Coordinates of C-alpha atoms and ligand atoms in Angstrom, one line a residue:
X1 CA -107.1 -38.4 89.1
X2 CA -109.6 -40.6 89.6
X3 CA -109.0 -44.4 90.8
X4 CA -110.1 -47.5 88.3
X5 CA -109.6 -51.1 89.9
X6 CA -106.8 -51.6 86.9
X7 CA -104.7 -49.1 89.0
X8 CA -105.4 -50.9 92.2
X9 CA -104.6 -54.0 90.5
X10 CA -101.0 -52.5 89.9
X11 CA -100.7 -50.9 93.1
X12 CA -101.3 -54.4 94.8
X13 CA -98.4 -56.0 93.2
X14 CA -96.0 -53.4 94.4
X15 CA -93.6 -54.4 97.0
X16 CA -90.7 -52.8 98.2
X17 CA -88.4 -55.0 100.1
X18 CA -86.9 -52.3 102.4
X19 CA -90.8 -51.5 103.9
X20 CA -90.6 -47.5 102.4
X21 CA -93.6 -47.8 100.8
X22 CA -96.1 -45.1 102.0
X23 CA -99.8 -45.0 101.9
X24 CA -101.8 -41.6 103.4
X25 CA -105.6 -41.6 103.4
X26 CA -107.2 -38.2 103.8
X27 CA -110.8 -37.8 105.0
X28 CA -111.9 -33.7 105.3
X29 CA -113.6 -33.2 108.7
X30 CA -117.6 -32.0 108.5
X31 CA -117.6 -28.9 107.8
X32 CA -117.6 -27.4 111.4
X33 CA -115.9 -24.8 113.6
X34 CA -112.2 -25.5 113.7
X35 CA -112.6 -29.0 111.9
X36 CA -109.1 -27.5 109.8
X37 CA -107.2 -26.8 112.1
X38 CA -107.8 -30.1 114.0
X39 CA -107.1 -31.9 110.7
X40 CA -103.9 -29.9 110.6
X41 CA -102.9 -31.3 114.1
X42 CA -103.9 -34.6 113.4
X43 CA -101.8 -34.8 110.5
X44 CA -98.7 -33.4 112.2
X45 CA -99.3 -36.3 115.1
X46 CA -99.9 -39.4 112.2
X47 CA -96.6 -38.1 110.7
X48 CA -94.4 -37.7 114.1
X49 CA -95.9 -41.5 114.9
X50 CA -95.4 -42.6 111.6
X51 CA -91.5 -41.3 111.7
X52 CA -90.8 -42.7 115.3
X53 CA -91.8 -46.2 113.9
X54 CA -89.4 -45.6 111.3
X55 CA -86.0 -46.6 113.6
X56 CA -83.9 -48.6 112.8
X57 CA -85.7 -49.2 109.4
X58 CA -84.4 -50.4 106.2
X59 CA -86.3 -48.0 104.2
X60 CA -86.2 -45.4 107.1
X61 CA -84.9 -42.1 104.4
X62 CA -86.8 -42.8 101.3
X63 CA -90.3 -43.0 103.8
X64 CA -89.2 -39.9 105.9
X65 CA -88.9 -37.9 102.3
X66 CA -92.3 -39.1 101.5
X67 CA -94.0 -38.8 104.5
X68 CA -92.5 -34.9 104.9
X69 CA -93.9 -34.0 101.6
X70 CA -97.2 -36.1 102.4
X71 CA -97.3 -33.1 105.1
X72 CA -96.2 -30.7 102.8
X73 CA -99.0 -31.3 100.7
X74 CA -101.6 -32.0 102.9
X75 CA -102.6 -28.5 103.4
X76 CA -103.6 -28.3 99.9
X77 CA -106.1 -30.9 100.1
X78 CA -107.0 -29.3 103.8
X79 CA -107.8 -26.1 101.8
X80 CA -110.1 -28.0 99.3
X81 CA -111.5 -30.4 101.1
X82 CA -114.5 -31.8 99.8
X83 CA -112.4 -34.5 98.4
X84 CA -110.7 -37.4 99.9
X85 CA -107.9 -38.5 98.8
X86 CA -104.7 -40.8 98.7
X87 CA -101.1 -41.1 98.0
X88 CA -99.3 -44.0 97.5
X89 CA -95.5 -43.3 97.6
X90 CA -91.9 -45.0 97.9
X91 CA -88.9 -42.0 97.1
X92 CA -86.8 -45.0 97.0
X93 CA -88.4 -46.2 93.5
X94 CA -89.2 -43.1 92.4
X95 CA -93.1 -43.2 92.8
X96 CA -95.8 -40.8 93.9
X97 CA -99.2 -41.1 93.1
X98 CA -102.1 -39.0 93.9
X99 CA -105.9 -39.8 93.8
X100 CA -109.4 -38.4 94.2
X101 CA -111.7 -40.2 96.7
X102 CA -115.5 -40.1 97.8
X103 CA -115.0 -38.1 101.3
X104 CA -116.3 -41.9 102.8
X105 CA -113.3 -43.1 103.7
X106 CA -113.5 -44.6 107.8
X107 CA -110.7 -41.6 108.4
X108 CA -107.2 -40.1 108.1
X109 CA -104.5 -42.6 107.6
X110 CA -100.5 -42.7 107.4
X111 CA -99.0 -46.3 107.1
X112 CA -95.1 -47.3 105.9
X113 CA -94.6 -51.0 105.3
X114 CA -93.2 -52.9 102.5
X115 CA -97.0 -53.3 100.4
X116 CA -99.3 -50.0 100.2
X117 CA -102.2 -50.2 102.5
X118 CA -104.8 -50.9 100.2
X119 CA -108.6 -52.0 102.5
X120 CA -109.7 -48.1 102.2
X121 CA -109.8 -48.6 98.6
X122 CA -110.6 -52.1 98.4
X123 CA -113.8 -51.6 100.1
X124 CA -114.6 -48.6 98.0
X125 CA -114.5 -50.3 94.7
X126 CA -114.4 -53.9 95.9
X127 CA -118.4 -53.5 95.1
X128 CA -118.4 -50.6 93.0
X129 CA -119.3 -51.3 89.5
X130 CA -118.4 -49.7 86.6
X131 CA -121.6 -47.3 86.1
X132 CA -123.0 -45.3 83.4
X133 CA -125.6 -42.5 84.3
X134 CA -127.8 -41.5 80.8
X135 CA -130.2 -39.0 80.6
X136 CA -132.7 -39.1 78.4
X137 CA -136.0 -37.1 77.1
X138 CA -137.6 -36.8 73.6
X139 CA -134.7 -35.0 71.2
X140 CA -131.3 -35.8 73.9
X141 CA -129.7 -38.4 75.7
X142 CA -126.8 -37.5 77.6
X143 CA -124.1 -40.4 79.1
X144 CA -121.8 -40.0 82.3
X145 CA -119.7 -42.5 83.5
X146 CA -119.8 -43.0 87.5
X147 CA -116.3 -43.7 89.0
X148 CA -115.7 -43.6 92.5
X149 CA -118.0 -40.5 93.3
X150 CA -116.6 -38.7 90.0
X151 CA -119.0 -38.1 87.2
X152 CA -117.7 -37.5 83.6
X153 CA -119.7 -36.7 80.1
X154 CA -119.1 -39.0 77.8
X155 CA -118.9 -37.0 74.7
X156 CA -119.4 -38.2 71.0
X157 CA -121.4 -41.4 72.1
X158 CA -124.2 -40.5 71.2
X159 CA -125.6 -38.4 68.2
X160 CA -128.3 -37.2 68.1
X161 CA -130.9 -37.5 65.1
X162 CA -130.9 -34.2 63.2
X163 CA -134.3 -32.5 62.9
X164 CA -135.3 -31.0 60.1
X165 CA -136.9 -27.7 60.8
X166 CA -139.7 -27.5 63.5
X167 CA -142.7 -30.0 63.9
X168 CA -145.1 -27.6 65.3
X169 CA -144.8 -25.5 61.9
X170 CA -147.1 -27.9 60.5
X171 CA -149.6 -28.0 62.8
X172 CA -152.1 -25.3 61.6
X173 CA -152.8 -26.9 58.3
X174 CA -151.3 -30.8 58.9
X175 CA -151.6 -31.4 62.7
X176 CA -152.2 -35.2 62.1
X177 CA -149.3 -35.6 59.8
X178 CA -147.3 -33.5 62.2
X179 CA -148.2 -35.5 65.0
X180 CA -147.3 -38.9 63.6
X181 CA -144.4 -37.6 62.7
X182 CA -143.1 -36.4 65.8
X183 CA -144.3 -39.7 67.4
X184 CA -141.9 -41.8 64.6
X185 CA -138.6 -39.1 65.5
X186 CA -139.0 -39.9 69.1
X187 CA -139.5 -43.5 68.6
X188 CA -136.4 -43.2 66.6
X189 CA -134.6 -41.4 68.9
X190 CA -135.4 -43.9 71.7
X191 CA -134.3 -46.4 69.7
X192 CA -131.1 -45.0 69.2
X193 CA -130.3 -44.7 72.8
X194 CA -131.4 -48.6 73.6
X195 CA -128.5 -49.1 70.8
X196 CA -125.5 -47.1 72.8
X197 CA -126.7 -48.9 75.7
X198 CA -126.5 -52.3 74.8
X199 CA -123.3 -51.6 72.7
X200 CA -121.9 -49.7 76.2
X201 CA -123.0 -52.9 78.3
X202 CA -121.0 -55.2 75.5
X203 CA -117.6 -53.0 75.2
X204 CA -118.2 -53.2 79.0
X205 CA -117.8 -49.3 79.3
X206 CA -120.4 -49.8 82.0
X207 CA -121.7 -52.7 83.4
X208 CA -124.5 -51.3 85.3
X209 CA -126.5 -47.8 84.3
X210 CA -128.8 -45.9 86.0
X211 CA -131.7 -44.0 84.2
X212 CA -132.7 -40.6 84.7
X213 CA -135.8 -38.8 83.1
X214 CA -139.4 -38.1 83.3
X215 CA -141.6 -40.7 83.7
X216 CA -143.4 -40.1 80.0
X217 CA -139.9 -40.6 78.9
X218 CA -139.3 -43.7 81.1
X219 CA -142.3 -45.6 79.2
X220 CA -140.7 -44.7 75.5
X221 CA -137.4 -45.7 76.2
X222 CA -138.1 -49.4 78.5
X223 CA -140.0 -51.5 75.2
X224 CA -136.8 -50.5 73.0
X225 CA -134.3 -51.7 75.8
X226 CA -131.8 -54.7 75.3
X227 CA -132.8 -57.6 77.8
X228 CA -129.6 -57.4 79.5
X229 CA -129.5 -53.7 78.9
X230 CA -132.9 -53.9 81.2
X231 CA -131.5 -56.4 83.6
X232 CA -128.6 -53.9 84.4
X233 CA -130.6 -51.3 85.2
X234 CA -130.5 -50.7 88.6
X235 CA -132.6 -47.6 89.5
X236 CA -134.2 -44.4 88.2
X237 CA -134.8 -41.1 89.2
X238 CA -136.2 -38.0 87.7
X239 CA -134.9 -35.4 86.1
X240 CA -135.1 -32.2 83.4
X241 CA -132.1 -33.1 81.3
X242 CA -131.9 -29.3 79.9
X243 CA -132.0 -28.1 83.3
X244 CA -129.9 -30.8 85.9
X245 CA -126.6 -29.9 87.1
X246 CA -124.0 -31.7 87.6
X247 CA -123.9 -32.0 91.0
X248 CA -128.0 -33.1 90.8
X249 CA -127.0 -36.2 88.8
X250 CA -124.4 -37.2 90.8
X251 CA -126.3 -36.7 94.3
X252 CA -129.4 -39.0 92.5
X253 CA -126.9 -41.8 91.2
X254 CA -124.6 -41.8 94.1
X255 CA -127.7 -42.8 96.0
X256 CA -129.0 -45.3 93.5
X257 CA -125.8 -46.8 93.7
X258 CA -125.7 -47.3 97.5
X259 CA -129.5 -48.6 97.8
X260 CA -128.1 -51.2 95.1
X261 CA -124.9 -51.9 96.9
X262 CA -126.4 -52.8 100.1
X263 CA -129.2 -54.7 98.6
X264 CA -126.9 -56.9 97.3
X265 CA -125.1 -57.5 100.0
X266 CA -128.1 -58.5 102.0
X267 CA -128.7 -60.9 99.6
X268 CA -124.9 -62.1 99.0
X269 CA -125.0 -62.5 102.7
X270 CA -128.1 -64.9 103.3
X271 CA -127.0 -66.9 100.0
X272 CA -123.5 -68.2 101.2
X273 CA -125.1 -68.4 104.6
X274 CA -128.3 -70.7 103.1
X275 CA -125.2 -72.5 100.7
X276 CA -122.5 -73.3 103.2
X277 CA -125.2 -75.0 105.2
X278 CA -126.5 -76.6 101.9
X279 CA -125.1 -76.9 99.0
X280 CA -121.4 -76.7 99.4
X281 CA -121.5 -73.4 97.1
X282 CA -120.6 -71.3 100.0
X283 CA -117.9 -71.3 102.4
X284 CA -117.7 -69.6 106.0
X285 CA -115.0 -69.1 108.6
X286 CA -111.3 -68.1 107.7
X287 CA -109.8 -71.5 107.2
X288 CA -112.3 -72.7 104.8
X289 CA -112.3 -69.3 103.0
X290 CA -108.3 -68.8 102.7
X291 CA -108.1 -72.9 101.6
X292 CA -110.8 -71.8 98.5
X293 CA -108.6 -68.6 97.9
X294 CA -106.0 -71.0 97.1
X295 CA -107.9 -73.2 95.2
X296 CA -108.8 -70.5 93.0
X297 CA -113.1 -70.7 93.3
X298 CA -114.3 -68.1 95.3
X299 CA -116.3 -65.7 93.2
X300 CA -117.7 -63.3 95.7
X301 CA -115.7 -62.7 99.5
X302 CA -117.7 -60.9 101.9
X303 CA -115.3 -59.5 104.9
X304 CA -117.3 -58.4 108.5
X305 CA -115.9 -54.5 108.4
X306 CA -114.2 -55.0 111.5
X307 CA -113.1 -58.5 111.0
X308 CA -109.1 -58.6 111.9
X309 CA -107.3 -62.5 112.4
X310 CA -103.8 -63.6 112.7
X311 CA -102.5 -65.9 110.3
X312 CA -99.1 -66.9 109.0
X313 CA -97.7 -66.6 105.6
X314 CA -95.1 -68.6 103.8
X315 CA -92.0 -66.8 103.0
X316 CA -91.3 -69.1 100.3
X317 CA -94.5 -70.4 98.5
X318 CA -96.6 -67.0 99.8
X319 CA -99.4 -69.6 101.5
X320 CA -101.5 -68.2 103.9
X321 CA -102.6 -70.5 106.8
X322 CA -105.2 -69.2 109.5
X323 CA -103.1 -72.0 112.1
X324 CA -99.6 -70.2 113.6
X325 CA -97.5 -72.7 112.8
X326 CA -93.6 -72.0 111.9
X327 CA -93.2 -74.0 109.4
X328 CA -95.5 -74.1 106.1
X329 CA -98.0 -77.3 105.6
X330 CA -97.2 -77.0 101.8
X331 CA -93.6 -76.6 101.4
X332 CA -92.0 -76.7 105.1
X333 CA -90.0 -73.3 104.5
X334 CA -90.9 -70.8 107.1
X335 CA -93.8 -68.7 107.8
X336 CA -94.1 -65.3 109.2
X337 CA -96.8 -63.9 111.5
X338 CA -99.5 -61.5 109.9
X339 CA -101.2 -59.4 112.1
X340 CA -104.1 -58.7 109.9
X341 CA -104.8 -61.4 107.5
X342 CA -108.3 -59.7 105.9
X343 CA -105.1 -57.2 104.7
X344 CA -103.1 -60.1 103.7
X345 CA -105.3 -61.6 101.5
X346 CA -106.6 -57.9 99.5
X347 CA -103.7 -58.0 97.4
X348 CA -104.5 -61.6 96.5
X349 CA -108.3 -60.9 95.8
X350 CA -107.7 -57.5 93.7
X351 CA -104.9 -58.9 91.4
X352 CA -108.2 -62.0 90.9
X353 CA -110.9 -59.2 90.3
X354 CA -112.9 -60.9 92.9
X355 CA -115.7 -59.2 93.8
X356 CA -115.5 -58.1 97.9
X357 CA -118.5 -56.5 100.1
X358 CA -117.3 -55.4 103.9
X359 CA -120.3 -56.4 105.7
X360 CA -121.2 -54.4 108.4
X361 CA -123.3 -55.5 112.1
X362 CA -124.7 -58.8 111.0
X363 CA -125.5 -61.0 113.8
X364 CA -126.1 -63.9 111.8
X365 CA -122.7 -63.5 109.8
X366 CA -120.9 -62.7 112.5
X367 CA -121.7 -66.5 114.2
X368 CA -119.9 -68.1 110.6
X369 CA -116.9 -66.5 111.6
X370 CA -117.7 -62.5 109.8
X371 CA -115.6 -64.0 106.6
X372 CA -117.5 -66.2 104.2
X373 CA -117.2 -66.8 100.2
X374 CA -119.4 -67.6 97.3
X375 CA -117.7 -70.3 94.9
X376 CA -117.7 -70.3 91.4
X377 CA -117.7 -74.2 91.7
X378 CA -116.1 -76.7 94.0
X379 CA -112.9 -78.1 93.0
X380 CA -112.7 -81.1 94.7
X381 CA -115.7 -82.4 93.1
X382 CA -114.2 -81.8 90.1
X383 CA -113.7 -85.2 88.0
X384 CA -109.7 -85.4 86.6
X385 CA -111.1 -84.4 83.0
X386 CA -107.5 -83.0 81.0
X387 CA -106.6 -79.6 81.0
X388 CA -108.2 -77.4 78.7
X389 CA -111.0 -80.3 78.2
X390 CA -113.3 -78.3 79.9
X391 CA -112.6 -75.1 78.1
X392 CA -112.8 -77.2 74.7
X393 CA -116.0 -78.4 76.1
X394 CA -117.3 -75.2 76.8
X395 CA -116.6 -73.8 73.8
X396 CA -118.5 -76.8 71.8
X397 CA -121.0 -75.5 73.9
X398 CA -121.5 -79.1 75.7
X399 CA -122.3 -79.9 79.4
X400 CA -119.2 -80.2 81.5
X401 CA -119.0 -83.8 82.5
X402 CA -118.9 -85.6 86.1
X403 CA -119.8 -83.3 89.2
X404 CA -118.5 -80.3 88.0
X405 CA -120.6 -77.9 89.4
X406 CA -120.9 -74.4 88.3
X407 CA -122.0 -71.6 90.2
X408 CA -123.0 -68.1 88.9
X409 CA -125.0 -65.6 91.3
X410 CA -125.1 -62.6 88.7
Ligands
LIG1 ZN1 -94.8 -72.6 101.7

């Protein structure tokens, strides 16, 4: 199975109050002399550490099951290991779920606790849009949908125009006629596929594509495309649809995909660096950034790949405070100490759907603190307007009133 941020979503809200929940992370070794039988080892040491940590634990039986079959099953996806993978388990409420991963994950992992240990994932499809993949020449178009380094046909999307017997037949005696008539199928044809796109970009089965065909093909299709259909483009390569495999497409998008990736980041990084010093739009350093996580406006988090901060969270009201203090600022219940706060707040960001790039060796980030955050608008410059004002507003298609600011970067 393949994982979709919905199932994230899900797996972020799970809690189990006795810590048996179990996350395992499995990246195959390069393939290299031995590499499997070091994996093997390596697994039997992440389970023995993970089972001595267990003592005197609440949810010490449910996690051993899990962890023992976590083993037990581990030598299947030794045995095929192109894949990574993960589990996320808890015996004790009857759950065990397995999933296919790009072999990119940072390494081999085994964690117990009360949530599932979810930054392996998050920083996978944090940035990983949903991505459609069409190939296209005169007489097909194909579609694949691009999930987590998993390509899949989709089939009955597109129809293609049937052809009524063969266009070179007429050529000897009609070759004009024949040729304007082949020139009017494929502008048809072309035509058709701008129309799946745009109608795949609106039923959001994709929200970015990626093109590939031959360059006489390229020049057909662009003048039928959607504006927004040609704003989510975001690269090409060439290709032979009758002759591509499978593994070809994937290779070519998986790249396009990563070029894109980092080129946004670059650019989500010097915005909220150019905004926080500017325009208030952007946010740096944990305390700022946890404060706008509360107030509900960060759009975009970036995260230094290595960033790790204690914080303390409120038992009671679940707020998150980058001071250690004992006692909560909001509700005076008490706090407990989190070790790792850029873990503390994924659940937080995934259930929000807010878009998160792991930034990686940035000088420039890494003086603001390596966390920073793009707002969708600044709340205390909001004006007191009534609730649901502004929505009513918006819908009468009016500008909001007062300061309000609103920030889109997309
Ligand atoms: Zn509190």
């Amino acid at each position: 199975m393949t994982m979709t941020r919905e199932q994230i979503r899900e797996l972020a809200q799970f809690e189990d109050p006795k810590a048996g929940a179990v996350t395992f992370y499995f990246q195959p070794a390069a393939p290299r002399n031995k590499a499997h039988k070091e994996d093997a080892i390596l697994l039997k040491d992440l389970a023995r550490e993970a089972l001595r940590g267990l003592e005197g634990h609440g949810g010490k039986d449910s996690a051993r099951a899990d962890v023992d079959r976590v083993l037990r099953r581990s030598g299947e996806f030794l045995s095929n290991g192109s894949h990574g993978k993960a589990v996320f388990a808890c015996a004790a409420q009857n759950l065990w779920l397995e999933y296919d991963l790009p072999a990119t994950l940072a390494g081999t992992q085994l964690c117990v606790g009360r949530q599932f240990h979810l930054k392996p994932v998050a920083r996978l499809l944090g940035a990983f849009p949903r991505v459609g993949v069409v190939l296209v020449d005169r007489h097909r178009a194909r579609i694949f949908d691009l999930r987590l380094g998993e390509l899949t046909e989709r089939e009955g999307l597109f129809q293609p125009l049937s052809r009524k017997g063969r266009s070179d037949g007429y050529a000897g005696y009609d070759g004009g006629h024949a040729q304007r008539r082949v020139n009017d199928e494929a502008r048809q044809h072309f035509k058709a596929v701008a129309g799946v796109l745009k109608e795949s970009l609106e039923k959001g089965l994709f929200e970015k594509w990626i093109l590939g065909c031959q360059e006489v093909h390229h020049s057909q299709l662009e003048p039928q495309l959607h504006p927004y259909a040609a704003q989510a483009l975001i690269g090409r390569f060439s290709a032979d649809v009758a002759h591509i495999t499978l593994g070809e497409i994937k290779a070519n998008a998986q790249h396009l995909v990563e070029l894109w990736q980092s080129e946004r980041r670059r650019q989500l990084v010097s915005q909220v660096l150019s905004h926080a010093r500017s325009s208030g739009k952007g946010v740096t350093g944990l305390r700022r950034v946890l404060h706008s996580l509360e107030l509900g406006e960060v759009q975009t988090l970036l995260i230094g790949e290595n960033f790790q901060a204690h914080a303390v969270e409120c038992t009671a009201c679940g707020h998150l405070d980058a001071h250690v203090v004992s006692q909560c600022p909001v509700c005076d219940k008490a706090t407990q100490e989190v070790v790792d706060v850029a873990e503390a707040i994924l659940p937080r960001v995934i259930r929000r759907d807010i878009e998160t790039f792991y930034v990686k060796d940035d000088p420039e980030f890494d003086k603001v603190g390596n966390i920073a955050a793009l707002l969708r608008f600044r709340s205390d410059n909001v004006q007191p307007i009534a609730s649901g004002a502004a929505e009513q507003l918006e819908k009468a298609g009016k500008a909001y009133p007062g300061r309000l600011r609103r920030f889109a970067s997309r």
